Amino acid sequence: MFTIRPEQNGDAAAIRDVHTRAFQRENEARLVEAIRASAFFVPELSLVAVADEVIGHILFSIISIETGKGSVSTLGLAPMAVKPDWQHQGVGSALVKEGLQACKASGFEHVVVLGHPAYYPRFGFQPAKTKGIEPPFPVPDEVFMVYEIKKGSLNDRSGKVKYPPAFDVVT
């Protein structure tokens, strides 16, 4: 059994541990720390799954879509991780569902994710190209996806996603 709540002061080391264990490297942990230290961090959109300890984490932060009519603010889901011993037990799915609800409650209209094409569509994500949204770097179409929190909110908003400098820590 686990609960999901917003990140709190004192969770940073546990969140770092979750990402380092799940990905078996530090890139994603560094990404979380860089976003947390940036102007693009939205505290209520950094959620943890907690059992006796923090077992999972998901982060949504502000990114943009550069269109022919200007910049459109959106959210990027990155990263999301669950400790290996807790994987395949619904923790990640619960984090995504609760996270999308938190995004909606915060007034955001859409989310972009670079993720597994067999995982994210179950939550309503679809290939970004279907909405005219392009990645900022070459990736297969099926791994670059969008989710419209507000249906139709990406209509006539075609353009290229731009990630803020915090994302440079993983390149």
PDB file of N, CA and C in Angstrom, residues 4-110:
ATOM      1  N   ILE A   4       0.083   8.915  -2.478  1.00  0.00           N
ATOM      2  CA  ILE A   4       0.744   9.889  -3.348  1.00  0.00           C
ATOM      3  C   ILE A   4       0.488  11.273  -2.765  1.00  0.00           C
ATOM      4  N   ARG A   5       1.551  12.062  -2.722  1.00  0.00           N
ATOM      5  CA  ARG A   5       1.459  13.416  -2.194  1.00  0.00           C
ATOM      6  C   ARG A   5       2.473  14.300  -2.912  1.00  0.00           C
ATOM      7  N   PRO A   6       2.314  15.618  -2.811  1.00  0.00           N
ATOM      8  CA  PRO A   6       3.336  16.514  -3.380  1.00  0.00           C
ATOM      9  C   PRO A   6       4.661  16.346  -2.639  1.00  0.00           C
ATOM     10  N   GLU A   7       5.733  16.583  -3.370  1.00  0.00           N
ATOM     11  CA  GLU A   7       7.065  16.592  -2.772  1.00  0.00           C
ATOM     12  C   GLU A   7       7.085  17.579  -1.608  1.00  0.00           C
ATOM     13  N   GLN A   8       7.796  17.218  -0.544  1.00  0.00           N
ATOM     14  CA  GLN A   8       7.941  18.100   0.617  1.00  0.00           C
ATOM     15  C   GLN A   8       9.410  18.376   0.856  1.00  0.00           C
ATOM     16  N   ASN A   9       9.674  19.423   1.660  1.00  0.00           N
ATOM     17  CA  ASN A   9      11.050  19.672   2.085  1.00  0.00           C
ATOM     18  C   ASN A   9      11.555  18.401   2.758  1.00  0.00           C
ATOM     19  N   GLY A  10      12.767  18.034   2.447  1.00  0.00           N
ATOM     20  CA  GLY A  10      13.334  16.825   3.020  1.00  0.00           C
ATOM     21  C   GLY A  10      13.198  15.600   2.129  1.00  0.00           C
ATOM     22  N   ASP A  11      12.468  15.699   1.019  1.00  0.00           N
ATOM     23  CA  ASP A  11      12.293  14.557   0.105  1.00  0.00           C
ATOM     24  C   ASP A  11      13.381  14.467  -0.958  1.00  0.00           C
ATOM     25  N   ALA A  12      14.192  15.496  -1.115  1.00  0.00           N
ATOM     26  CA  ALA A  12      15.123  15.566  -2.250  1.00  0.00           C
ATOM     27  C   ALA A  12      16.062  14.360  -2.324  1.00  0.00           C
ATOM     28  N   ALA A  13      16.656  13.957  -1.208  1.00  0.00           N
ATOM     29  CA  ALA A  13      17.593  12.826  -1.231  1.00  0.00           C
ATOM     30  C   ALA A  13      16.878  11.535  -1.604  1.00  0.00           C
ATOM     31  N   ALA A  14      15.673  11.344  -1.098  1.00  0.00           N
ATOM     32  CA  ALA A  14      14.911  10.133  -1.415  1.00  0.00           C
ATOM     33  C   ALA A  14      14.499  10.120  -2.891  1.00  0.00           C
ATOM     34  N   ILE A  15      14.152  11.281  -3.426  1.00  0.00           N
ATOM     35  CA  ILE A  15      13.792  11.378  -4.845  1.00  0.00           C
ATOM     36  C   ILE A  15      15.015  11.068  -5.705  1.00  0.00           C
ATOM     37  N   ARG A  16      16.156  11.600  -5.335  1.00  0.00           N
ATOM     38  CA  ARG A  16      17.409  11.292  -6.050  1.00  0.00           C
ATOM     39  C   ARG A  16      17.648   9.784  -6.051  1.00  0.00           C
ATOM     40  N   ASP A  17      17.454   9.141  -4.905  1.00  0.00           N
ATOM     41  CA  ASP A  17      17.658   7.699  -4.781  1.00  0.00           C
ATOM     42  C   ASP A  17      16.706   6.918  -5.684  1.00  0.00           C
ATOM     43  N   VAL A  18      15.448   7.329  -5.734  1.00  0.00           N
ATOM     44  CA  VAL A  18      14.465   6.656  -6.601  1.00  0.00           C
ATOM     45  C   VAL A  18      14.932   6.682  -8.050  1.00  0.00           C
ATOM     46  N   HIS A  19      15.309   7.851  -8.546  1.00  0.00           N
ATOM     47  CA  HIS A  19      15.707   7.973  -9.950  1.00  0.00           C
ATOM     48  C   HIS A  19      17.015   7.236 -10.235  1.00  0.00           C
ATOM     49  N   THR A  20      17.959   7.331  -9.323  1.00  0.00           N
ATOM     50  CA  THR A  20      19.245   6.659  -9.530  1.00  0.00           C
ATOM     51  C   THR A  20      19.070   5.147  -9.560  1.00  0.00           C
ATOM     52  N   ARG A  21      18.241   4.625  -8.677  1.00  0.00           N
ATOM     53  CA  ARG A  21      18.001   3.171  -8.663  1.00  0.00           C
ATOM     54  C   ARG A  21      17.202   2.714  -9.883  1.00  0.00           C
ATOM     55  N   ALA A  22      16.171   3.466 -10.220  1.00  0.00           N
ATOM     56  CA  ALA A  22      15.310   3.065 -11.329  1.00  0.00           C
ATOM     57  C   ALA A  22      16.036   3.100 -12.667  1.00  0.00           C
ATOM     58  N   PHE A  23      16.845   4.131 -12.887  1.00  0.00           N
ATOM     59  CA  PHE A  23      17.518   4.284 -14.177  1.00  0.00           C
ATOM     60  C   PHE A  23      18.955   3.769 -14.171  1.00  0.00           C
ATOM     61  N   GLN A  24      19.458   3.427 -12.999  1.00  0.00           N
ATOM     62  CA  GLN A  24      20.829   2.930 -12.836  1.00  0.00           C
ATOM     63  C   GLN A  24      21.866   3.893 -13.406  1.00  0.00           C
ATOM     64  N   ARG A  25      21.580   5.183 -13.225  1.00  0.00           N
ATOM     65  CA  ARG A  25      22.476   6.268 -13.605  1.00  0.00           C
ATOM     66  C   ARG A  25      21.957   7.531 -12.928  1.00  0.00           C
ATOM     67  N   GLU A  26      22.679   8.623 -13.031  1.00  0.00           N
ATOM     68  CA  GLU A  26      22.299   9.844 -12.316  1.00  0.00           C
ATOM     69  C   GLU A  26      21.666  10.922 -13.189  1.00  0.00           C
ATOM     70  N   ASN A  27      21.550  10.697 -14.496  1.00  0.00           N
ATOM     71  CA  ASN A  27      21.029  11.740 -15.390  1.00  0.00           C
ATOM     72  C   ASN A  27      19.669  12.275 -14.949  1.00  0.00           C
ATOM     73  N   GLU A  28      18.737  11.369 -14.671  1.00  0.00           N
ATOM     74  CA  GLU A  28      17.386  11.792 -14.326  1.00  0.00           C
ATOM     75  C   GLU A  28      17.356  12.476 -12.963  1.00  0.00           C
ATOM     76  N   ALA A  29      18.167  12.008 -12.023  1.00  0.00           N
ATOM     77  CA  ALA A  29      18.253  12.666 -10.713  1.00  0.00           C
ATOM     78  C   ALA A  29      18.790  14.083 -10.880  1.00  0.00           C
ATOM     79  N   ARG A  30      19.791  14.242 -11.740  1.00  0.00           N
ATOM     80  CA  ARG A  30      20.333  15.586 -11.997  1.00  0.00           C
ATOM     81  C   ARG A  30      19.290  16.473 -12.679  1.00  0.00           C
ATOM     82  N   LEU A  31      18.494  15.879 -13.552  1.00  0.00           N
ATOM     83  CA  LEU A  31      17.437  16.639 -14.220  1.00  0.00           C
ATOM     84  C   LEU A  31      16.435  17.173 -13.195  1.00  0.00           C
ATOM     85  N   VAL A  32      15.995  16.325 -12.273  1.00  0.00           N
ATOM     86  CA  VAL A  32      15.057  16.767 -11.237  1.00  0.00           C
ATOM     87  C   VAL A  32      15.652  17.931 -10.454  1.00  0.00           C
ATOM     88  N   GLU A  33      16.907  17.810 -10.062  1.00  0.00           N
ATOM     89  CA  GLU A  33      17.552  18.859  -9.271  1.00  0.00           C
ATOM     90  C   GLU A  33      17.689  20.159 -10.062  1.00  0.00           C
ATOM     91  N   ALA A  34      18.015  20.045 -11.350  1.00  0.00           N
ATOM     92  CA  ALA A  34      18.141  21.245 -12.185  1.00  0.00           C
ATOM     93  C   ALA A  34      16.790  21.932 -12.375  1.00  0.00           C
ATOM     94  N   ILE A  35      15.742  21.144 -12.591  1.00  0.00           N
ATOM     95  CA  ILE A  35      14.406  21.731 -12.749  1.00  0.00           C
ATOM     96  C   ILE A  35      13.962  22.367 -11.437  1.00  0.00           C
ATOM     97  N   ARG A  36      14.184  21.669 -10.333  1.00  0.00           N
ATOM     98  CA  ARG A  36      13.790  22.194  -9.019  1.00  0.00           C
ATOM     99  C   ARG A  36      14.437  23.553  -8.750  1.00  0.00           C
ATOM    100  N   ALA A  37      15.649  23.751  -9.243  1.00  0.00           N
ATOM    101  CA  ALA A  37      16.387  25.002  -9.024  1.00  0.00           C
ATOM    102  C   ALA A  37      16.051  26.081 -10.055  1.00  0.00           C
ATOM    103  N   SER A  38      15.148  25.776 -10.991  1.00  0.00           N
ATOM    104  CA  SER A  38      14.850  26.708 -12.079  1.00  0.00           C
ATOM    105  C   SER A  38      13.513  27.415 -11.867  1.00  0.00           C
ATOM    106  N   ALA A  39      13.266  28.381 -12.717  1.00  0.00           N
ATOM    107  CA  ALA A  39      11.990  29.107 -12.703  1.00  0.00           C
ATOM    108  C   ALA A  39      10.860  28.277 -13.309  1.00  0.00           C
ATOM    109  N   PHE A  40      11.162  27.131 -13.872  1.00  0.00           N
ATOM    110  CA  PHE A  40      10.170  26.303 -14.560  1.00  0.00           C
ATOM    111  C   PHE A  40       9.587  25.219 -13.663  1.00  0.00           C
ATOM    112  N   PHE A  41      10.035  25.178 -12.410  1.00  0.00           N
ATOM    113  CA  PHE A  41       9.567  24.215 -11.419  1.00  0.00           C
ATOM    114  C   PHE A  41       8.208  24.643 -10.880  1.00  0.00           C
ATOM    115  N   VAL A  42       7.277  23.699 -10.819  1.00  0.00           N
ATOM    116  CA  VAL A  42       5.953  23.932 -10.251  1.00  0.00           C
ATOM    117  C   VAL A  42       5.837  22.972  -9.063  1.00  0.00           C
ATOM    118  N   PRO A  43       6.040  23.446  -7.835  1.00  0.00           N
ATOM    119  CA  PRO A  43       6.124  22.555  -6.673  1.00  0.00           C
ATOM    120  C   PRO A  43       4.971  21.559  -6.539  1.00  0.00           C
ATOM    121  N   GLU A  44       3.758  21.998  -6.823  1.00  0.00           N
ATOM    122  CA  GLU A  44       2.615  21.090  -6.664  1.00  0.00           C
ATOM    123  C   GLU A  44       2.554  20.012  -7.743  1.00  0.00           C
ATOM    124  N   LEU A  45       3.448  20.084  -8.736  1.00  0.00           N
ATOM    125  CA  LEU A  45       3.474  19.075  -9.799  1.00  0.00           C
ATOM    126  C   LEU A  45       4.693  18.164  -9.694  1.00  0.00           C
ATOM    127  N   SER A  46       5.300  18.136  -8.530  1.00  0.00           N
ATOM    128  CA  SER A  46       6.357  17.176  -8.207  1.00  0.00           C
ATOM    129  C   SER A  46       5.759  16.267  -7.148  1.00  0.00           C
ATOM    130  N   LEU A  47       5.371  15.062  -7.558  1.00  0.00           N
ATOM    131  CA  LEU A  47       4.646  14.145  -6.680  1.00  0.00           C
ATOM    132  C   LEU A  47       5.493  12.927  -6.333  1.00  0.00           C
ATOM    133  N   VAL A  48       5.304  12.450  -5.112  1.00  0.00           N
ATOM    134  CA  VAL A  48       5.985  11.231  -4.676  1.00  0.00           C
ATOM    135  C   VAL A  48       4.962  10.184  -4.276  1.00  0.00           C
ATOM    136  N   ALA A  49       5.344   8.927  -4.487  1.00  0.00           N
ATOM    137  CA  ALA A  49       4.589   7.787  -3.960  1.00  0.00           C
ATOM    138  C   ALA A  49       5.341   7.334  -2.720  1.00  0.00           C
ATOM    139  N   VAL A  50       4.594   7.150  -1.622  1.00  0.00           N
ATOM    140  CA  VAL A  50       5.212   6.832  -0.344  1.00  0.00           C
ATOM    141  C   VAL A  50       4.575   5.584   0.246  1.00  0.00           C
ATOM    142  N   ALA A  51       5.417   4.630   0.623  1.00  0.00           N
ATOM    143  CA  ALA A  51       5.000   3.479   1.428  1.00  0.00           C
ATOM    144  C   ALA A  51       5.615   3.758   2.804  1.00  0.00           C
ATOM    145  N   ASP A  52       6.583   2.991   3.226  1.00  0.00           N
ATOM    146  CA  ASP A  52       7.337   3.342   4.435  1.00  0.00           C
ATOM    147  C   ASP A  52       8.395   4.375   4.105  1.00  0.00           C
ATOM    148  N   GLU A  53       8.658   4.543   2.826  1.00  0.00           N
ATOM    149  CA  GLU A  53       9.654   5.476   2.308  1.00  0.00           C
ATOM    150  C   GLU A  53       9.177   5.951   0.948  1.00  0.00           C
ATOM    151  N   VAL A  54       9.875   6.898   0.356  1.00  0.00           N
ATOM    152  CA  VAL A  54       9.546   7.357  -0.991  1.00  0.00           C
ATOM    153  C   VAL A  54       9.926   6.239  -1.961  1.00  0.00           C
ATOM    154  N   ILE A  55       8.939   5.776  -2.725  1.00  0.00           N
ATOM    155  CA  ILE A  55       9.169   4.647  -3.643  1.00  0.00           C
ATOM    156  C   ILE A  55       9.008   5.044  -5.110  1.00  0.00           C
ATOM    157  N   GLY A  56       8.487   6.246  -5.354  1.00  0.00           N
ATOM    158  CA  GLY A  56       8.299   6.704  -6.729  1.00  0.00           C
ATOM    159  C   GLY A  56       8.208   8.210  -6.791  1.00  0.00           C
ATOM    160  N   HIS A  57       8.454   8.748  -7.980  1.00  0.00           N
ATOM    161  CA  HIS A  57       8.414  10.196  -8.176  1.00  0.00           C
ATOM    162  C   HIS A  57       8.035  10.508  -9.613  1.00  0.00           C
ATOM    163  N   ILE A  58       7.269  11.577  -9.779  1.00  0.00           N
ATOM    164  CA  ILE A  58       6.941  12.093 -11.103  1.00  0.00           C
ATOM    165  C   ILE A  58       7.051  13.612 -11.049  1.00  0.00           C
ATOM    166  N   LEU A  59       7.529  14.190 -12.137  1.00  0.00           N
ATOM    167  CA  LEU A  59       7.711  15.637 -12.200  1.00  0.00           C
ATOM    168  C   LEU A  59       7.152  16.181 -13.509  1.00  0.00           C
ATOM    169  N   PHE A  60       6.342  17.208 -13.382  1.00  0.00           N
ATOM    170  CA  PHE A  60       5.848  17.969 -14.524  1.00  0.00           C
ATOM    171  C   PHE A  60       6.411  19.376 -14.366  1.00  0.00           C
ATOM    172  N   SER A  61       7.012  19.919 -15.405  1.00  0.00           N
ATOM    173  CA  SER A  61       7.552  21.278 -15.330  1.00  0.00           C
ATOM    174  C   SER A  61       7.179  22.045 -16.588  1.00  0.00           C
ATOM    175  N   ILE A  62       7.336  23.343 -16.513  1.00  0.00           N
ATOM    176  CA  ILE A  62       6.928  24.209 -17.623  1.00  0.00           C
ATOM    177  C   ILE A  62       7.948  24.145 -18.759  1.00  0.00           C
ATOM    178  N   ILE A  63       7.436  23.892 -19.942  1.00  0.00           N
ATOM    179  CA  ILE A  63       8.211  23.939 -21.183  1.00  0.00           C
ATOM    180  C   ILE A  63       7.387  24.776 -22.161  1.00  0.00           C
ATOM    181  N   SER A  64       7.775  24.834 -23.413  1.00  0.00           N
ATOM    182  CA  SER A  64       6.990  25.616 -24.360  1.00  0.00           C
ATOM    183  C   SER A  64       6.912  24.944 -25.721  1.00  0.00           C
ATOM    184  N   ILE A  65       5.915  25.372 -26.462  1.00  0.00           N
ATOM    185  CA  ILE A  65       5.769  24.995 -27.866  1.00  0.00           C
ATOM    186  C   ILE A  65       5.941  26.295 -28.643  1.00  0.00           C
ATOM    187  N   GLU A  66       6.943  26.306 -29.515  1.00  0.00           N
ATOM    188  CA  GLU A  66       7.206  27.497 -30.326  1.00  0.00           C
ATOM    189  C   GLU A  66       6.402  27.367 -31.613  1.00  0.00           C
ATOM    190  N   THR A  67       5.419  28.241 -31.777  1.00  0.00           N
ATOM    191  CA  THR A  67       4.543  28.210 -32.939  1.00  0.00           C
ATOM    192  C   THR A  67       4.827  29.414 -33.830  1.00  0.00           C
ATOM    193  N   GLY A  68       4.218  29.442 -34.982  1.00  0.00           N
ATOM    194  CA  GLY A  68       4.353  30.587 -35.871  1.00  0.00           C
ATOM    195  C   GLY A  68       3.717  31.845 -35.296  1.00  0.00           C
ATOM    196  N   LYS A  69       2.889  31.674 -34.259  1.00  0.00           N
ATOM    197  CA  LYS A  69       2.194  32.801 -33.634  1.00  0.00           C
ATOM    198  C   LYS A  69       2.777  33.137 -32.263  1.00  0.00           C
ATOM    199  N   GLY A  70       3.904  32.515 -31.912  1.00  0.00           N
ATOM    200  CA  GLY A  70       4.522  32.788 -30.620  1.00  0.00           C
ATOM    201  C   GLY A  70       4.676  31.541 -29.771  1.00  0.00           C
ATOM    202  N   SER A  71       5.062  31.750 -28.547  1.00  0.00           N
ATOM    203  CA  SER A  71       5.331  30.672 -27.614  1.00  0.00           C
ATOM    204  C   SER A  71       4.075  30.306 -26.815  1.00  0.00           C
ATOM    205  N   VAL A  72       3.823  28.997 -26.718  1.00  0.00           N
ATOM    206  CA  VAL A  72       2.691  28.488 -25.947  1.00  0.00           C
ATOM    207  C   VAL A  72       3.254  27.702 -24.764  1.00  0.00           C
ATOM    208  N   SER A  73       2.870  28.090 -23.564  1.00  0.00           N
ATOM    209  CA  SER A  73       3.319  27.392 -22.362  1.00  0.00           C
ATOM    210  C   SER A  73       2.606  26.050 -22.241  1.00  0.00           C
ATOM    211  N   THR A  74       3.368  25.024 -21.906  1.00  0.00           N
ATOM    212  CA  THR A  74       2.807  23.697 -21.683  1.00  0.00           C
ATOM    213  C   THR A  74       3.620  23.027 -20.585  1.00  0.00           C
ATOM    214  N   LEU A  75       3.350  21.774 -20.330  1.00  0.00           N
ATOM    215  CA  LEU A  75       4.098  21.022 -19.326  1.00  0.00           C
ATOM    216  C   LEU A  75       4.840  19.871 -19.976  1.00  0.00           C
ATOM    217  N   GLY A  76       5.996  19.569 -19.419  1.00  0.00           N
ATOM    218  CA  GLY A  76       6.739  18.383 -19.810  1.00  0.00           C
ATOM    219  C   GLY A  76       6.710  17.402 -18.659  1.00  0.00           C
ATOM    220  N   LEU A  77       6.357  16.168 -18.937  1.00  0.00           N
ATOM    221  CA  LEU A  77       6.408  15.110 -17.934  1.00  0.00           C
ATOM    222  C   LEU A  77       7.803  14.509 -18.046  1.00  0.00           C
ATOM    223  N   ALA A  78       8.626  14.775 -17.078  1.00  0.00           N
ATOM    224  CA  ALA A  78       9.989  14.233 -17.093  1.00  0.00           C
ATOM    225  C   ALA A  78      10.691  14.643 -15.814  1.00  0.00           C
ATOM    226  N   PRO A  79      11.263  13.701 -15.161  1.00  0.00           N
ATOM    227  CA  PRO A  79      11.164  12.262 -15.352  1.00  0.00           C
ATOM    228  C   PRO A  79      10.107  11.647 -14.436  1.00  0.00           C
ATOM    229  N   MET A  80       9.912  10.348 -14.606  1.00  0.00           N
ATOM    230  CA  MET A  80       9.047   9.556 -13.735  1.00  0.00           C
ATOM    231  C   MET A  80       9.803   8.272 -13.446  1.00  0.00           C
ATOM    232  N   ALA A  81       9.842   7.870 -12.184  1.00  0.00           N
ATOM    233  CA  ALA A  81      10.560   6.653 -11.811  1.00  0.00           C
ATOM    234  C   ALA A  81       9.939   6.003 -10.590  1.00  0.00           C
ATOM    235  N   VAL A  82      10.130   4.694 -10.525  1.00  0.00           N
ATOM    236  CA  VAL A  82       9.681   3.886  -9.391  1.00  0.00           C
ATOM    237  C   VAL A  82      10.838   2.980  -9.005  1.00  0.00           C
ATOM    238  N   LYS A  83      11.072   2.843  -7.713  1.00  0.00           N
ATOM    239  CA  LYS A  83      12.139   1.946  -7.241  1.00  0.00           C
ATOM    240  C   LYS A  83      11.917   0.552  -7.801  1.00  0.00           C
ATOM    241  N   PRO A  84      12.975  -0.127  -8.192  1.00  0.00           N
ATOM    242  CA  PRO A  84      12.842  -1.444  -8.822  1.00  0.00           C
ATOM    243  C   PRO A  84      11.969  -2.441  -8.058  1.00  0.00           C
ATOM    244  N   ASP A  85      12.061  -2.495  -6.751  1.00  0.00           N
ATOM    245  CA  ASP A  85      11.252  -3.450  -5.976  1.00  0.00           C
ATOM    246  C   ASP A  85       9.762  -3.152  -6.014  1.00  0.00           C
ATOM    247  N   TRP A  86       9.412  -1.946  -6.429  1.00  0.00           N
ATOM    248  CA  TRP A  86       8.006  -1.534  -6.474  1.00  0.00           C
ATOM    249  C   TRP A  86       7.454  -1.437  -7.895  1.00  0.00           C
ATOM    250  N   GLN A  87       8.271  -1.730  -8.889  1.00  0.00           N
ATOM    251  CA  GLN A  87       7.800  -1.653 -10.267  1.00  0.00           C
ATOM    252  C   GLN A  87       6.793  -2.764 -10.558  1.00  0.00           C
ATOM    253  N   HIS A  88       5.927  -2.503 -11.514  1.00  0.00           N
ATOM    254  CA  HIS A  88       4.888  -3.450 -11.959  1.00  0.00           C
ATOM    255  C   HIS A  88       3.863  -3.726 -10.857  1.00  0.00           C
ATOM    256  N   GLN A  89       3.649  -2.731  -9.992  1.00  0.00           N
ATOM    257  CA  GLN A  89       2.655  -2.859  -8.926  1.00  0.00           C
ATOM    258  C   GLN A  89       1.668  -1.692  -8.932  1.00  0.00           C
ATOM    259  N   GLY A  90       1.639  -0.943 -10.023  1.00  0.00           N
ATOM    260  CA  GLY A  90       0.683   0.146 -10.164  1.00  0.00           C
ATOM    261  C   GLY A  90       1.144   1.497  -9.640  1.00  0.00           C
ATOM    262  N   VAL A  91       2.371   1.584  -9.149  1.00  0.00           N
ATOM    263  CA  VAL A  91       2.867   2.846  -8.597  1.00  0.00           C
ATOM    264  C   VAL A  91       3.020   3.894  -9.699  1.00  0.00           C
ATOM    265  N   GLY A  92       3.668   3.518 -10.793  1.00  0.00           N
ATOM    266  CA  GLY A  92       3.853   4.454 -11.900  1.00  0.00           C
ATOM    267  C   GLY A  92       2.535   4.929 -12.474  1.00  0.00           C
ATOM    268  N   SER A  93       1.608   4.008 -12.674  1.00  0.00           N
ATOM    269  CA  SER A  93       0.292   4.381 -13.204  1.00  0.00           C
ATOM    270  C   SER A  93      -0.424   5.343 -12.272  1.00  0.00           C
ATOM    271  N   ALA A  94      -0.350   5.081 -10.978  1.00  0.00           N
ATOM    272  CA  ALA A  94      -0.989   5.974 -10.008  1.00  0.00           C
ATOM    273  C   ALA A  94      -0.339   7.363 -10.040  1.00  0.00           C
ATOM    274  N   LEU A  95       0.990   7.400 -10.173  1.00  0.00           N
ATOM    275  CA  LEU A  95       1.680   8.692 -10.260  1.00  0.00           C
ATOM    276  C   LEU A  95       1.240   9.469 -11.497  1.00  0.00           C
ATOM    277  N   VAL A  96       1.144   8.790 -12.633  1.00  0.00           N
ATOM    278  CA  VAL A  96       0.721   9.478 -13.863  1.00  0.00           C
ATOM    279  C   VAL A  96      -0.707   9.998 -13.712  1.00  0.00           C
ATOM    280  N   LYS A  97      -1.621   9.160 -13.233  1.00  0.00           N
ATOM    281  CA  LYS A  97      -3.024   9.578 -13.089  1.00  0.00           C
ATOM    282  C   LYS A  97      -3.171  10.743 -12.112  1.00  0.00           C
ATOM    283  N   GLU A  98      -2.552  10.627 -10.936  1.00  0.00           N
ATOM    284  CA  GLU A  98      -2.614  11.716  -9.946  1.00  0.00           C
ATOM    285  C   GLU A  98      -1.930  12.967 -10.488  1.00  0.00           C
ATOM    286  N   GLY A  99      -0.828  12.763 -11.201  1.00  0.00           N
ATOM    287  CA  GLY A  99      -0.104  13.889 -11.770  1.00  0.00           C
ATOM    288  C   GLY A  99      -0.933  14.651 -12.782  1.00  0.00           C
ATOM    289  N   LEU A 100      -1.607  13.930 -13.662  1.00  0.00           N
ATOM    290  CA  LEU A 100      -2.449  14.599 -14.659  1.00  0.00           C
ATOM    291  C   LEU A 100      -3.597  15.346 -13.992  1.00  0.00           C
ATOM    292  N   GLN A 101      -4.143  14.787 -12.917  1.00  0.00           N
ATOM    293  CA  GLN A 101      -5.193  15.492 -12.170  1.00  0.00           C
ATOM    294  C   GLN A 101      -4.638  16.769 -11.537  1.00  0.00           C
ATOM    295  N   ALA A 102      -3.421  16.690 -10.995  1.00  0.00           N
ATOM    296  CA  ALA A 102      -2.788  17.878 -10.400  1.00  0.00           C
ATOM    297  C   ALA A 102      -2.521  18.937 -11.471  1.00  0.00           C
ATOM    298  N   CYS A 103      -2.125  18.502 -12.662  1.00  0.00           N
ATOM    299  CA  CYS A 103      -1.905  19.439 -13.766  1.00  0.00           C
ATOM    300  C   CYS A 103      -3.206  20.159 -14.123  1.00  0.00           C
ATOM    301  N   LYS A 104      -4.286  19.404 -14.197  1.00  0.00           N
ATOM    302  CA  LYS A 104      -5.597  19.991 -14.496  1.00  0.00           C
ATOM    303  C   LYS A 104      -6.001  20.975 -13.399  1.00  0.00           C
ATOM    304  N   ALA A 105      -5.832  20.576 -12.149  1.00  0.00           N
ATOM    305  CA  ALA A 105      -6.201  21.443 -11.023  1.00  0.00           C
ATOM    306  C   ALA A 105      -5.370  22.730 -11.007  1.00  0.00           C
ATOM    307  N   SER A 106      -4.161  22.655 -11.553  1.00  0.00           N
ATOM    308  CA  SER A 106      -3.288  23.832 -11.610  1.00  0.00           C
ATOM    309  C   SER A 106      -3.576  24.712 -12.822  1.00  0.00           C
ATOM    310  N   GLY A 107      -4.539  24.305 -13.663  1.00  0.00           N
ATOM    311  CA  GLY A 107      -4.970  25.136 -14.780  1.00  0.00           C
ATOM    312  C   GLY A 107      -4.224  24.916 -16.090  1.00  0.00           C
ATOM    313  N   PHE A 108      -3.401  23.885 -16.159  1.00  0.00           N
ATOM    314  CA  PHE A 108      -2.679  23.609 -17.402  1.00  0.00           C
ATOM    315  C   PHE A 108      -3.580  22.854 -18.379  1.00  0.00           C
ATOM    316  N   GLU A 109      -3.288  23.014 -19.674  1.00  0.00           N
ATOM    317  CA  GLU A 109      -4.162  22.445 -20.698  1.00  0.00           C
ATOM    318  C   GLU A 109      -3.577  21.257 -21.441  1.00  0.00           C
ATOM    319  N   HIS A 110      -2.239  21.065 -21.405  1.00  0.00           N
ATOM    320  CA  HIS A 110      -1.632  19.965 -22.138  1.00  0.00           C
ATOM    321  C   HIS A 110      -0.283  19.597 -21.550  1.00  0.00           C
TER     322      HIS A 110
END
